XYZ file of C-alpha atoms in Angstrom:
661
model
C 45.643 -28.074 -87.512
C 43.742 -30.122 -84.932
C 40.417 -28.458 -85.667
C 40.657 -28.919 -89.409
C 41.653 -32.577 -89.080
C 38.580 -33.186 -86.936
C 36.389 -31.440 -89.479
C 37.692 -33.555 -92.353
C 36.975 -36.711 -90.366
C 33.492 -35.462 -89.423
C 32.695 -34.746 -93.064
C 33.813 -38.231 -94.133
C 36.649 -37.106 -96.354
C 34.389 -34.554 -97.974
C 37.238 -32.720 -99.636
C 38.198 -35.790 -101.689
C 34.888 -36.634 -103.356
C 31.881 -34.988 -104.906
C 29.311 -37.676 -104.113
C 27.949 -38.931 -100.771
C 30.592 -36.913 -98.945
C 28.196 -35.131 -96.624
C 25.321 -36.446 -94.579
C 22.457 -37.712 -96.779
C 19.668 -35.342 -97.819
C 17.220 -34.613 -95.035
C 14.108 -36.803 -95.373
C 10.542 -36.291 -94.294
C 8.458 -33.172 -93.974
C 10.031 -29.954 -92.894
C 8.262 -26.832 -91.782
C 7.856 -25.892 -95.411
C 8.705 -27.171 -98.870
C 10.816 -24.680 -100.798
C 12.607 -24.115 -104.069
C 15.916 -22.340 -104.510
C 16.546 -20.738 -107.875
C 19.684 -19.115 -109.151
C 22.316 -18.641 -111.825
C 25.935 -19.802 -112.030
C 28.431 -17.604 -113.841
C 32.138 -18.130 -114.419
C 34.334 -15.331 -115.698
C 31.212 -13.262 -116.302
C 29.552 -15.870 -118.557
C 26.781 -18.373 -117.744
C 28.101 -21.741 -116.627
C 25.982 -24.618 -117.897
C 26.262 -28.258 -116.909
C 27.465 -27.495 -113.394
C 26.500 -29.853 -110.602
C 24.796 -27.672 -107.957
C 24.249 -28.690 -104.345
C 22.353 -26.878 -101.620
C 23.791 -27.467 -98.132
C 22.873 -26.814 -94.532
C 26.032 -26.049 -92.549
C 26.798 -28.257 -89.544
C 26.286 -26.822 -86.061
C 29.443 -28.347 -84.541
C 32.727 -29.983 -85.461
C 31.013 -33.394 -85.207
C 27.921 -32.280 -87.156
C 28.816 -32.443 -90.867
C 27.127 -30.340 -93.496
C 23.937 -31.822 -94.953
C 22.935 -31.894 -98.615
C 19.377 -30.558 -98.915
C 19.025 -30.952 -102.663
C 20.862 -31.077 -106.005
C 20.436 -29.884 -109.591
C 22.398 -29.330 -112.784
C 22.614 -25.890 -114.334
C 21.087 -25.264 -117.751
C 23.145 -23.832 -120.645
C 22.154 -20.332 -119.505
C 23.557 -21.098 -116.041
C 20.187 -21.273 -114.313
C 19.236 -23.929 -111.787
C 16.385 -24.799 -109.446
C 16.568 -27.039 -106.352
C 13.584 -28.333 -104.411
C 14.122 -28.991 -100.706
C 12.541 -28.854 -97.255
C 13.507 -25.884 -95.133
C 15.410 -26.851 -91.971
C 13.391 -26.532 -88.777
C 15.921 -24.034 -87.394
C 15.314 -20.712 -89.205
C 18.865 -19.582 -88.349
C 20.524 -22.485 -90.169
C 23.259 -21.414 -92.582
C 22.352 -22.484 -96.118
C 24.777 -22.257 -99.003
C 25.160 -23.400 -102.594
C 28.192 -25.092 -104.156
C 28.513 -25.463 -107.927
C 31.118 -27.717 -109.550
C 32.062 -27.785 -113.226
C 35.005 -28.584 -115.468
C 35.337 -26.075 -118.316
C 38.506 -27.843 -119.520
C 36.702 -31.087 -120.258
C 37.281 -34.559 -118.856
C 41.039 -34.180 -118.476
C 40.852 -32.598 -115.050
C 38.121 -35.031 -113.955
C 40.466 -37.913 -114.789
C 42.962 -36.423 -112.331
C 40.321 -36.211 -109.607
C 40.041 -32.423 -109.904
C 37.079 -30.092 -110.271
C 38.795 -26.912 -111.488
C 35.760 -24.668 -111.061
C 34.042 -24.863 -107.704
C 32.004 -21.780 -106.820
C 29.918 -21.090 -103.752
C 27.595 -18.572 -102.127
C 25.943 -18.197 -98.746
C 22.227 -17.710 -99.296
C 20.765 -14.272 -98.579
C 18.943 -13.736 -95.301
C 15.694 -13.849 -97.271
C 15.489 -17.515 -98.311
C 13.069 -16.680 -101.129
C 15.667 -14.678 -103.032
C 17.236 -15.917 -106.224
C 21.012 -16.189 -106.080
C 23.899 -15.565 -108.412
C 26.889 -17.779 -107.677
C 30.147 -16.410 -109.046
C 33.719 -15.539 -108.126
C 32.709 -12.646 -105.870
C 30.370 -14.798 -103.779
C 33.079 -17.472 -103.662
C 35.686 -15.074 -102.295
C 33.182 -13.759 -99.753
C 32.363 -17.270 -98.541
C 35.961 -18.516 -98.530
C 37.274 -15.598 -96.473
C 34.394 -15.370 -94.004
C 34.224 -19.169 -93.549
C 37.989 -19.781 -93.720
C 38.043 -21.326 -90.234
C 35.007 -23.567 -90.804
C 35.245 -24.853 -94.378
C 36.921 -27.967 -95.779
C 36.239 -28.913 -99.361
C 32.608 -27.988 -99.932
C 31.626 -28.479 -96.308
C 31.007 -25.859 -93.617
C 30.659 -26.860 -89.962
C 31.508 -25.427 -86.576
C 30.064 -24.568 -83.173
C 27.632 -21.735 -82.723
C 27.787 -18.821 -83.167
C 30.857 -19.097 -85.436
C 29.494 -20.108 -88.863
C 26.258 -18.175 -88.345
C 28.116 -14.954 -87.649
C 30.535 -15.694 -90.491
C 27.539 -15.911 -92.840
C 26.593 -12.373 -91.799
C 30.111 -11.191 -92.625
C 29.948 -12.916 -96.015
C 26.850 -10.857 -96.808
C 28.833 -7.694 -96.018
C 31.249 -8.567 -98.841
C 29.079 -9.954 -101.651
C 25.381 -9.659 -102.423
C 24.350 -13.198 -103.387
C 21.071 -11.890 -104.831
C 22.984 -10.215 -107.656
C 26.526 -11.575 -107.456
C 27.664 -7.985 -106.949
C 29.306 -5.995 -104.182
C 27.414 -5.886 -100.896
C 26.197 -2.547 -99.614
C 28.586 -2.537 -96.625
C 31.659 -3.053 -98.807
C 30.420 -0.636 -101.477
C 29.662 2.369 -99.256
C 31.615 4.567 -96.813
C 33.502 4.014 -94.585
C 34.479 1.267 -97.052
C 33.950 1.672 -100.796
C 36.475 3.989 -102.389
C 37.820 5.155 -99.012
C 39.995 2.045 -98.579
C 41.640 -0.549 -100.810
C 39.467 -3.433 -99.551
C 36.913 -3.205 -102.381
C 39.678 -3.245 -104.996
C 41.393 -6.155 -103.233
C 38.113 -8.067 -103.191
C 37.622 -7.568 -106.933
C 41.213 -8.585 -107.672
C 40.664 -11.815 -105.735
C 37.519 -12.463 -107.774
C 39.479 -11.808 -110.983
C 42.113 -14.253 -109.777
C 39.498 -17.008 -109.540
C 38.029 -15.919 -112.880
C 41.386 -16.673 -114.490
C 40.266 -20.307 -114.332
C 37.473 -19.560 -116.809
C 39.966 -20.324 -119.588
C 41.113 -23.950 -119.972
C 44.808 -23.015 -119.921
C 44.747 -20.929 -116.731
C 43.697 -23.284 -113.918
C 47.050 -24.938 -113.435
C 48.804 -21.625 -112.774
C 46.198 -20.559 -110.221
C 46.288 -23.900 -108.442
C 50.084 -23.881 -108.293
C 50.304 -20.336 -106.935
C 47.536 -20.932 -104.400
C 49.182 -24.083 -103.062
C 49.075 -24.261 -99.267
C 52.579 -24.426 -97.799
C 53.738 -28.019 -97.583
C 50.707 -29.274 -99.548
C 49.991 -30.227 -103.186
C 48.482 -27.642 -105.538
C 44.917 -26.505 -104.948
C 42.408 -28.857 -106.566
C 39.739 -26.302 -107.500
C 38.955 -22.590 -107.379
C 37.232 -22.749 -103.987
C 40.230 -24.509 -102.440
C 42.496 -21.887 -104.013
C 40.455 -19.110 -102.382
C 40.545 -20.864 -98.995
C 44.315 -21.332 -99.213
C 44.798 -17.639 -99.942
C 42.487 -16.614 -97.091
C 44.424 -18.779 -94.611
C 47.894 -17.690 -95.757
C 47.343 -14.213 -97.233
C 51.026 -13.263 -97.380
C 52.094 -16.345 -99.364
C 53.133 -15.573 -102.972
C 51.221 -12.288 -102.852
C 53.087 -10.725 -105.780
C 52.750 -13.699 -108.112
C 49.060 -14.012 -107.321
C 48.583 -10.330 -108.129
C 50.146 -10.818 -111.561
C 47.852 -13.770 -112.187
C 44.842 -11.659 -111.218
C 45.611 -9.294 -114.090
C 44.909 -11.962 -116.748
C 41.144 -11.523 -116.308
C 39.576 -8.072 -115.806
C 35.980 -9.100 -115.164
C 35.463 -7.244 -111.886
C 36.346 -3.590 -111.372
C 37.705 -1.469 -109.790
C 40.728 -3.597 -108.984
C 44.183 -3.218 -107.493
C 46.824 -1.489 -109.579
C 49.765 -2.844 -107.590
C 50.466 -5.945 -105.544
C 49.377 -5.973 -101.882
C 51.720 -7.122 -99.129
C 49.068 -9.728 -98.286
C 45.610 -10.720 -99.517
C 43.629 -9.652 -96.472
C 40.121 -8.172 -96.443
C 39.602 -5.490 -93.796
C 36.102 -4.059 -93.291
C 35.455 -0.819 -91.417
C 32.415 -0.695 -89.136
C 30.944 2.526 -87.732
C 27.427 1.536 -86.621
C 25.214 4.590 -87.047
C 28.259 6.703 -87.917
C 27.816 8.913 -84.855
C 28.917 6.640 -82.018
C 32.621 5.847 -82.205
C 35.241 8.391 -81.191
C 38.509 7.025 -79.914
C 37.424 3.392 -79.520
C 39.947 1.863 -77.129
C 39.068 -1.816 -76.889
C 36.327 -4.377 -77.463
C 34.914 -7.444 -75.703
C 32.632 -10.087 -77.216
C 29.622 -11.652 -75.536
C 28.514 -15.272 -75.933
C 26.691 -14.473 -79.185
C 29.699 -12.718 -80.690
C 28.305 -9.199 -80.313
C 31.025 -6.551 -79.931
C 30.891 -4.237 -76.881
C 33.113 -1.237 -77.573
C 34.415 1.457 -75.245
C 35.231 4.999 -76.402
C 37.709 7.564 -75.130
C 35.570 10.496 -76.276
C 32.009 11.565 -76.922
C 31.364 11.587 -80.650
C 32.456 14.683 -82.530
C 32.929 14.837 -86.286
C 35.178 17.923 -86.235
C 38.630 17.254 -84.723
C 39.035 21.003 -84.093
C 36.133 21.121 -81.649
C 36.705 19.989 -78.080
C 35.058 16.779 -76.928
C 34.691 15.470 -73.383
C 34.794 11.863 -72.236
C 32.420 9.258 -73.656
C 29.563 8.383 -71.331
C 28.259 5.361 -73.215
C 29.199 1.819 -74.241
C 28.483 0.840 -77.847
C 27.235 -2.596 -78.880
C 27.634 -3.846 -82.453
C 26.135 -7.000 -83.905
C 28.704 -9.484 -85.285
C 28.392 -7.883 -88.728
C 28.994 -4.341 -87.492
C 25.447 -3.000 -87.201
C 24.256 -0.998 -84.244
C 22.583 -3.456 -81.853
C 19.070 -2.762 -80.524
C 19.215 -0.447 -77.513
C 22.798 0.623 -78.161
C 24.551 2.743 -77.022
C 24.167 2.086 -73.286
C 24.841 4.806 -70.734
C 24.847 5.375 -67.004
C 26.735 3.543 -64.301
C 29.497 6.145 -64.160
C 31.007 5.538 -67.601
C 33.346 8.376 -68.534
C 36.280 8.441 -70.958
C 36.994 4.714 -70.855
C 40.465 3.804 -72.071
C 41.602 0.227 -72.665
C 39.740 -1.664 -69.933
C 36.648 -3.703 -70.819
C 35.781 -7.293 -69.905
C 32.967 -9.747 -69.301
C 32.795 -11.757 -66.105
C 31.551 -15.388 -65.937
C 27.993 -14.181 -65.220
C 27.957 -12.207 -68.461
C 28.182 -8.795 -66.787
C 30.301 -6.155 -68.524
C 32.937 -4.145 -66.609
C 34.445 -0.895 -67.913
C 37.445 0.944 -66.448
C 36.870 4.721 -66.476
C 40.199 6.332 -67.310
C 38.724 9.794 -67.765
C 39.900 10.594 -71.286
C 38.737 13.936 -72.652
C 39.859 16.372 -75.290
C 41.948 19.438 -74.540
C 39.597 22.197 -73.442
C 36.926 20.057 -71.795
C 36.105 21.634 -68.432
C 34.746 18.568 -66.648
C 36.574 17.411 -63.502
C 38.751 14.669 -64.954
C 40.251 13.794 -61.569
C 36.823 13.018 -60.152
C 35.585 11.090 -63.180
C 38.624 8.815 -63.533
C 38.376 6.821 -60.307
C 35.731 4.195 -60.946
C 34.681 1.047 -62.755
C 31.240 0.624 -64.324
C 29.192 -2.564 -64.409
C 26.428 -3.474 -66.877
C 24.057 -6.418 -67.127
C 24.111 -8.610 -70.266
C 21.171 -6.506 -71.502
C 23.141 -3.262 -71.110
C 21.470 -2.042 -67.933
C 23.820 -0.200 -65.553
C 24.387 -2.102 -62.301
C 26.860 0.371 -60.824
C 25.705 3.696 -59.293
C 25.726 7.033 -61.154
C 29.334 7.678 -60.152
C 30.420 4.088 -60.842
C 31.963 1.759 -58.294
C 34.529 3.995 -56.585
C 36.230 1.261 -54.597
C 39.629 -0.344 -54.024
C 41.711 2.741 -54.752
C 40.822 2.894 -58.445
C 42.762 5.694 -60.150
C 42.833 6.149 -63.944
C 42.288 2.439 -64.664
C 43.409 0.898 -67.919
C 43.526 -2.905 -68.236
C 40.334 -4.409 -66.770
C 39.903 -8.199 -66.757
C 37.872 -10.858 -64.979
C 39.091 -14.327 -64.049
C 37.104 -17.552 -64.029
C 36.202 -17.166 -60.354
C 34.499 -13.861 -61.175
C 37.188 -11.679 -59.611
C 37.696 -8.398 -61.480
C 41.197 -6.880 -61.732
C 42.068 -3.298 -62.719
C 45.482 -1.795 -63.490
C 45.563 1.667 -61.922
C 47.754 3.712 -64.206
C 47.264 6.768 -61.977
C 48.630 5.490 -58.644
C 50.809 2.447 -59.484
C 48.444 -0.070 -57.885
C 46.041 -2.850 -58.779
C 42.413 -3.098 -57.672
C 41.039 -6.554 -56.963
C 37.264 -7.097 -56.663
C 36.774 -10.698 -55.429
C 33.804 -12.430 -57.023
C 32.816 -9.150 -58.667
C 31.469 -7.829 -55.330
C 32.513 -4.164 -54.908
C 31.976 -4.419 -51.135
C 35.040 -6.690 -50.957
C 37.282 -4.586 -53.193
C 40.893 -4.146 -52.112
C 43.878 -2.144 -53.288
C 47.181 -3.917 -53.955
C 50.237 -1.652 -53.731
C 53.447 -3.575 -54.412
C 55.539 -0.368 -54.397
C 56.697 1.731 -57.328
C 60.013 -0.127 -57.504
C 58.031 -3.261 -58.492
C 55.208 -1.630 -60.440
C 55.364 1.817 -61.992
C 52.568 2.870 -64.353
C 50.691 -0.431 -64.622
C 48.825 -0.676 -67.882
C 47.288 -4.079 -68.634
C 46.469 -7.383 -66.936
C 46.113 -10.983 -68.141
C 45.061 -14.020 -66.124
C 46.950 -17.278 -66.793
C 45.895 -20.917 -66.572
C 46.722 -20.975 -62.832
C 44.547 -17.954 -62.081
C 47.508 -15.619 -61.554
C 47.159 -12.026 -62.721
C 50.134 -10.700 -64.714
C 50.424 -6.890 -64.797
C 52.582 -4.873 -67.180
C 54.666 -2.114 -65.574
C 55.235 0.465 -68.285
C 57.935 2.542 -66.577
C 59.522 -0.324 -64.663
C 59.658 -2.341 -67.939
C 58.549 -5.460 -66.134
C 55.665 -7.841 -65.641
C 54.458 -8.468 -62.095
C 52.663 -11.725 -61.258
C 50.004 -11.696 -58.549
C 48.595 -14.839 -56.948
C 44.812 -15.312 -57.177
C 44.535 -13.716 -53.720
C 46.503 -10.662 -54.908
C 49.848 -11.491 -53.306
C 52.830 -10.483 -55.500
C 54.753 -13.651 -56.353
C 57.203 -12.740 -59.139
C 58.597 -9.834 -61.135
C 59.953 -10.522 -64.614
C 62.261 -7.984 -66.260
C 64.141 -10.018 -68.874
C 63.515 -11.067 -72.431
C 63.568 -7.559 -73.833
C 60.529 -6.260 -71.944
C 60.612 -2.542 -72.738
C 57.856 0.004 -72.003
C 55.244 -2.762 -72.152
C 51.590 -2.067 -72.895
C 49.209 -4.948 -73.603
C 49.505 -8.485 -72.264
C 47.612 -11.683 -73.146
C 47.677 -15.265 -71.907
C 47.589 -18.471 -73.947
C 46.105 -21.873 -73.140
C 49.562 -23.362 -72.465
C 50.375 -21.274 -69.383
C 52.392 -18.517 -71.089
C 51.749 -14.774 -71.218
C 52.701 -12.546 -74.146
C 53.829 -8.944 -73.720
C 53.642 -6.119 -76.288
C 56.819 -4.041 -75.917
C 56.153 -0.557 -77.265
C 59.736 0.508 -76.638
C 58.664 4.126 -76.348
C 55.089 4.758 -75.161
C 54.562 6.648 -71.909
C 50.848 6.482 -71.043
C 49.374 9.832 -69.923
C 49.264 8.963 -66.217
C 50.665 10.730 -63.175
C 53.190 13.338 -64.260
C 52.992 12.386 -67.963
C 50.696 14.753 -69.821
C 48.758 14.018 -72.974
C 51.186 16.336 -74.788
C 54.140 14.261 -73.562
C 52.407 11.117 -74.728
C 51.711 12.578 -78.166
C 55.321 13.692 -78.564
C 56.571 10.196 -77.772
C 54.419 8.417 -80.350
C 55.211 10.894 -83.135
C 58.924 10.197 -82.799
C 60.645 8.014 -85.429
C 59.965 4.288 -85.210
C 61.376 2.797 -82.001
C 62.539 -0.726 -81.377
C 59.412 -2.844 -81.040
C 59.036 -6.429 -79.919
C 56.996 -9.103 -78.178
C 58.157 -11.192 -75.210
C 56.831 -14.576 -74.111
C 56.944 -15.298 -70.364
C 56.323 -18.926 -69.399
C 54.587 -20.204 -66.268
C 57.890 -20.179 -64.333
C 58.632 -16.576 -65.271
C 61.287 -17.516 -67.831
C 61.781 -15.560 -71.044
C 63.768 -16.141 -74.248
C 67.224 -14.594 -74.421
C 65.896 -11.948 -76.789
C 62.392 -10.745 -77.683
C 60.526 -11.591 -80.865
C 60.687 -8.945 -83.578
C 59.463 -8.240 -87.106
C 56.096 -9.323 -88.438
C 55.346 -5.639 -88.904
C 55.652 -4.570 -85.268
C 55.524 -0.783 -84.995
C 54.720 0.724 -81.575
C 52.921 -2.408 -80.307
C 49.977 -1.728 -78.013
C 47.228 -4.357 -77.800
C 47.886 -8.081 -78.003
C 45.600 -11.108 -78.287
C 45.966 -14.877 -78.562
C 43.680 -16.891 -80.835
C 42.195 -20.377 -80.517
C 45.376 -22.003 -81.866
C 47.548 -20.027 -79.395
C 49.002 -17.806 -82.105
C 49.610 -14.135 -81.328
C 48.117 -10.948 -82.811
C 49.413 -7.436 -82.137
C 47.786 -4.047 -82.712
C 50.214 -1.233 -83.473
C 49.872 2.425 -82.565
C 51.849 3.280 -85.688
C 52.322 2.010 -89.214
C 48.676 1.071 -90.011
C 49.316 -2.631 -89.624
C 48.403 -5.817 -87.788
C 51.158 -8.235 -86.744
C 50.774 -12.019 -86.533
C 53.340 -14.214 -84.742
C 53.705 -17.958 -84.317
C 52.680 -18.944 -80.796
C 54.064 -21.456 -78.316
C 52.582 -24.416 -80.223
C 54.490 -24.244 -83.492
C 52.501 -27.187 -84.888
C 49.648 -24.741 -85.525
C 51.917 -22.428 -87.577
C 52.924 -22.659 -91.240
C 55.622 -25.267 -91.990
C 59.095 -24.194 -90.899
C 57.911 -21.598 -88.372
C 59.084 -21.579 -84.782
C 57.662 -19.857 -81.731
C 57.882 -16.086 -82.156
C 58.473 -16.158 -85.905
C 56.422 -13.687 -87.931
C 53.544 -15.206 -89.890
C 52.493 -11.843 -91.306
C 54.993 -10.338 -93.794
C 58.150 -9.603 -91.811
C 58.684 -6.047 -92.965
C 55.122 -4.776 -93.089
C 52.698 -6.999 -91.217
C 49.171 -7.044 -92.613
C 48.767 -3.428 -93.658
C 45.498 -1.680 -94.384
C 44.661 1.896 -95.270
C 41.506 1.406 -93.175
C 43.675 1.550 -90.049
C 44.914 4.607 -88.181
C 46.458 4.318 -84.677
C 45.308 1.111 -83.054
C 45.091 0.050 -79.433
C 42.769 -2.888 -78.729
C 42.828 -6.127 -80.731
C 40.538 -9.097 -80.081
C 39.414 -12.300 -81.824
C 35.732 -13.162 -82.267
C 34.050 -16.610 -82.465
C 34.234 -16.574 -86.279
C 37.989 -15.956 -86.420
C 37.700 -12.285 -87.372
C 40.359 -9.970 -85.917
C 38.919 -6.679 -84.607
C 41.086 -3.585 -84.116
C 40.153 -0.292 -82.491
C 40.980 2.789 -84.578
C 41.791 4.735 -81.426
C 43.582 7.887 -82.613
C 44.028 9.621 -85.928
C 47.435 9.321 -87.559
C 48.012 13.083 -87.084
C 45.743 13.890 -84.163
C 44.466 17.190 -82.800
C 44.300 17.043 -79.024
C 40.887 18.712 -78.939
C 39.478 15.513 -80.488
C 42.168 13.038 -81.563
C 39.909 9.990 -81.811
C 39.451 7.626 -84.705
C 35.940 6.612 -85.690
C 36.014 2.977 -86.813
C 36.403 -0.611 -85.762
C 38.397 -2.429 -88.442
C 37.780 -6.151 -88.900
C 40.190 -8.470 -90.739
C 37.907 -11.184 -92.069
C 38.521 -14.842 -91.168
C 42.235 -14.528 -90.343
C 42.470 -16.190 -86.922
C 41.460 -19.404 -85.204
C 38.126 -18.685 -83.478
C 37.948 -18.023 -79.741
C 35.105 -18.994 -77.422
C 33.472 -15.874 -76.024
C 33.138 -14.176 -73.681
C 36.887 -14.382 -73.121
C 37.421 -14.984 -69.391
C 41.002 -15.985 -68.616
C 43.099 -17.735 -71.283
C 41.533 -18.282 -74.713
C 39.717 -21.486 -75.537
C 39.211 -22.817 -79.032
C 35.562 -22.408 -79.968
């Protein structure tokens, strides 16, 4: 891919050598002289004689990683490196250890079979244990920023990825991190067992006869075998569905880390569940990321642990840090927020806008009709800028999709009255209502802004996409290409828009009740697909299918213009090749499934998902919106589920088409 080629060049062919590949060690006094101590283990045993390097990650594609110091591990695996701390306290520091347990034979072939790594703990004075668990954690979290032993990328990508790495492995002990070990993760999902199986897979290289098998199975498509254990882990993280069964069998040759998987996964993905304080999320509908990669999440319902007890609409917006912790000051209330659905966006100023759909559980006695006709606005600090009742302007009625364009105009799809609200420059005083007529737009659901500034609106009941000029004038209606009961829509950087065709969903707007909606989604699996519409309104002869599509709802495009789809059924994430097939695995064409064709990337952490978005570290976030078998008093799910390191990073906040970070 373009980004990875640039990184290899910036690191001076770092992946091909083990000496002088990175920038030279930093000279001169730093803020403080320091020593990093630790232990290297391989297959559960100390690894002596390993060459150990301490790196500072680069802060951009053209800023290669820097070696801060080196050492060689003692027979008991211990090492100590003296160095000067970087002047930036937020620098990402990590250790890479290289050794050859098979002797000089692999060295003669230019290979280092065992290469292990760990991101240092937040407390720089902690000792570290570098092993297979810390290597898997680093490889998956840094999958979009690492080549060879070198990590580099623009802020906040690698820095946030380091936080995610610490949610998987505890580098102080080489064990499982607290987030992965405890609910809602731990024994509640298969992620912990998958993580241990991946570590066992790398541990298979502890024996001199096992490396070749691992390297062959972890070969990147169209490339030679992996050259070391770290490269094997990176290859698996970037193509998790490739040879999944064979890799599982190889993982069973070493049983160092437990508990582990008992059967092969459809793909080697790691999905973490985040709940903040555990009393905030109920029916999360969508998420938007600010410039620092913090996640701002909207909820359908006020939190209630018991699905049998009625809940009313959520009156707050939740902010998570990039690693899923509750951010200071969160949740944020006021400004008219009530029962937000799918609509949340940042504008170019950094203000947050939330469409208030008015969701509430059956039995809530609040006036839903009154509370579902506004949009709320918050400052970057979470202060409400809209009045207590929200901005009730431009004919807003049960808004869903809510997006801002690069001029600062805010667009809302009014599911309740078949119109679109346009707020030029984000000034509610200038708001206008656009009514193209129900024959052109019936039950609008979502909006995406293309490279020309046009707003494309999905019409759920008209099974079309309506294009509006930047001034709001309707300019085209597209009905071909298999568009069928569309929900989400997303634009790419090449001028195309991508439509998620549910094939069956009828949003609870107008004369469709929540009971009607529930009945439709509990029916057997419908035909599901995705349609690409180009800048001229043209579509393929038939839509794109497979990849695990099952009641598609949300859709997002990553920094390489590939496509990700959240499904309201099937507990899966779908991944399709985008319009630029050069960024896809060899042999893939536009629309082909990259995720396993029959299943997608499944996870038992998922329930019914609506929103899907990509963060600046390449993590894919999904909103666990409804329970699999919901009670209408409180049907909401309670988690955000994050697939670690799967996608090309996106610059945030996302305003208009995605840009590679």
